[in-house]
Amino acid sequence: MTDDKSKLLRSLSIDRSANKAERSSRRWLPISAAIVACVVAFAAFGAYEFRRQDPPKETASQIAQQSAAQPQTPQQPPQAPTNSKTAGSLAASGYVVARRKATVAAEITGKVVEVFIDEGMTVTEGQVVARLDSVLAERDYELARSRVETADAAIAAITADLEDATRIMTRVQTLSQKNFATEADLTKAQARVGVLSAQLRQAQSQFETAKIDAKRSASMLDKHQIRAPFSGVVIDRSAQPGEMISPMSVGGYTRTGICTIVDMDSIEIEVDVNEAFIGRVVPGGAVNAMLDAYPDWTIPASVIAIVPTANREKATVKVRIRFDKKDPRILPDMAVKVNFLADAKENGKTKGATETTAAN
């Protein structure tokens, strides 16, 4: 009886290990299903993106060729921090100009025989740059010199006659005092001396005139040699041998100039500053100039002067700026941008105050 009760109680007891395993399997089942679903979705999305983003073979090869053709760009160095001195500076634009620039021309009309210069050549003051046909001028000069020699010979002849007439007059005066010569002889001798003296003065005047005429002929002959007015560089050659040249335009094929010379030591900058900001510019103020031809090159400069007039149409004032150091890369008529440094005004005021104190 007791054994039967024990069996009955064991049959009615709950197997906790089996329930525990069943509960564990039921709990992980939905988690496993969710993980599998996520993996499947991610794989499908990856396949779609791969098909969409995968370029054609031709495009990929072209990109590879372009990448191989393009040179490797060196890594740019870190830029230096902006100088606080240029912060708030005034900017303007203008051009490089030459204060001494001249078109060399002849003072007379003639035919060009030789041209001794070309573009880019450096010439010195007084150097002959061209020569005109001077055959007639040479003949005129020779004729003038001949007239000078003739006048000089006439002076010599009249001087000799005057000396002889003077001796005769002196002798007649002596004889007249001793009553050995008449008054008429004395008067005649005195008259001859006076005539010869007048002829001598006339000959001397003719001699001076002949010399002046000879100098004029020499000057006209020298004008056939066209010379450089100052030292500089030839930037344009406009005449050729065989052409006619004249100081005035007379039409046809007559030119008025041989070449154009620029004094490279006189180059400077001219910029137009808006009149509303001209108060920020002072003579002597520091300036940074940048040529459009060399944008990475900053050239130190300073203000020469503010031209005391304004342009009514543009509402600007012209400012002249000098280069602190000349450079052969700076050429006339180049475009340039300038920055008037922010502390230029204070520096100008300090400099003016120092000069005033020194004067006192």
mmCIF file of C-alpha atoms in Angstrom, residues 93-99 266-271 287-291 299-302 304-305 318-323 330 334 336-338:
data_model
loop_
_atom_site.group_PDB
_atom_site.id
_atom_site.type_symbol
_atom_site.label_atom_id
_atom_site.label_comp_id
_atom_site.label_asym_id
_atom_site.label_seq_id
_atom_site.Cartn_x
_atom_site.Cartn_y
_atom_site.Cartn_z
ATOM 1 C CA SER A 93 44.013 98.587 -58.829
ATOM 2 C CA GLY A 94 45.974 100.404 -61.476
ATOM 3 C CA TYR A 95 48.875 100.127 -63.894
ATOM 4 C CA VAL A 96 52.642 100.382 -63.988
ATOM 5 C CA VAL A 97 53.636 103.590 -65.793
ATOM 6 C CA ALA A 98 56.898 105.236 -66.785
ATOM 7 C CA ARG A 99 57.420 108.885 -65.887
ATOM 8 C CA SER A 266 61.338 105.997 -63.672
ATOM 9 C CA ILE A 267 58.618 103.340 -63.523
ATOM 10 C CA GLU A 268 56.023 103.633 -60.789
ATOM 11 C CA ILE A 269 52.398 102.732 -60.090
ATOM 12 C CA GLU A 270 49.323 104.853 -60.676
ATOM 13 C CA VAL A 271 46.072 103.736 -59.057
ATOM 14 C CA VAL A 287 51.983 99.516 -49.741
ATOM 15 C CA ASN A 288 52.017 95.909 -50.950
ATOM 16 C CA ALA A 289 51.830 95.608 -54.736
ATOM 17 C CA MET A 290 50.943 92.458 -56.682
ATOM 18 C CA LEU A 291 51.286 92.239 -60.460
ATOM 19 C CA ILE A 299 56.372 93.789 -53.975
ATOM 20 C CA PRO A 300 57.023 96.327 -51.201
ATOM 21 C CA ALA A 301 56.217 99.887 -52.213
ATOM 22 C CA SER A 302 55.318 103.253 -50.730
ATOM 23 C CA ILE A 304 54.836 109.037 -53.460
ATOM 24 C CA ALA A 305 52.017 111.538 -53.575
ATOM 25 C CA LYS A 318 44.888 109.312 -58.493
ATOM 26 C CA VAL A 319 47.696 108.099 -56.224
ATOM 27 C CA ARG A 320 51.334 107.676 -57.257
ATOM 28 C CA ILE A 321 53.287 104.782 -55.727
ATOM 29 C CA ARG A 322 56.995 104.010 -55.981
ATOM 30 C CA PHE A 323 58.647 100.586 -55.918
ATOM 31 C CA ILE A 330 58.319 94.927 -63.760
ATOM 32 C CA MET A 334 51.340 95.949 -66.489
ATOM 33 C CA VAL A 336 48.764 95.766 -60.701
ATOM 34 C CA LYS A 337 46.749 95.552 -57.499
ATOM 35 C CA VAL A 338 47.877 97.298 -54.335
#
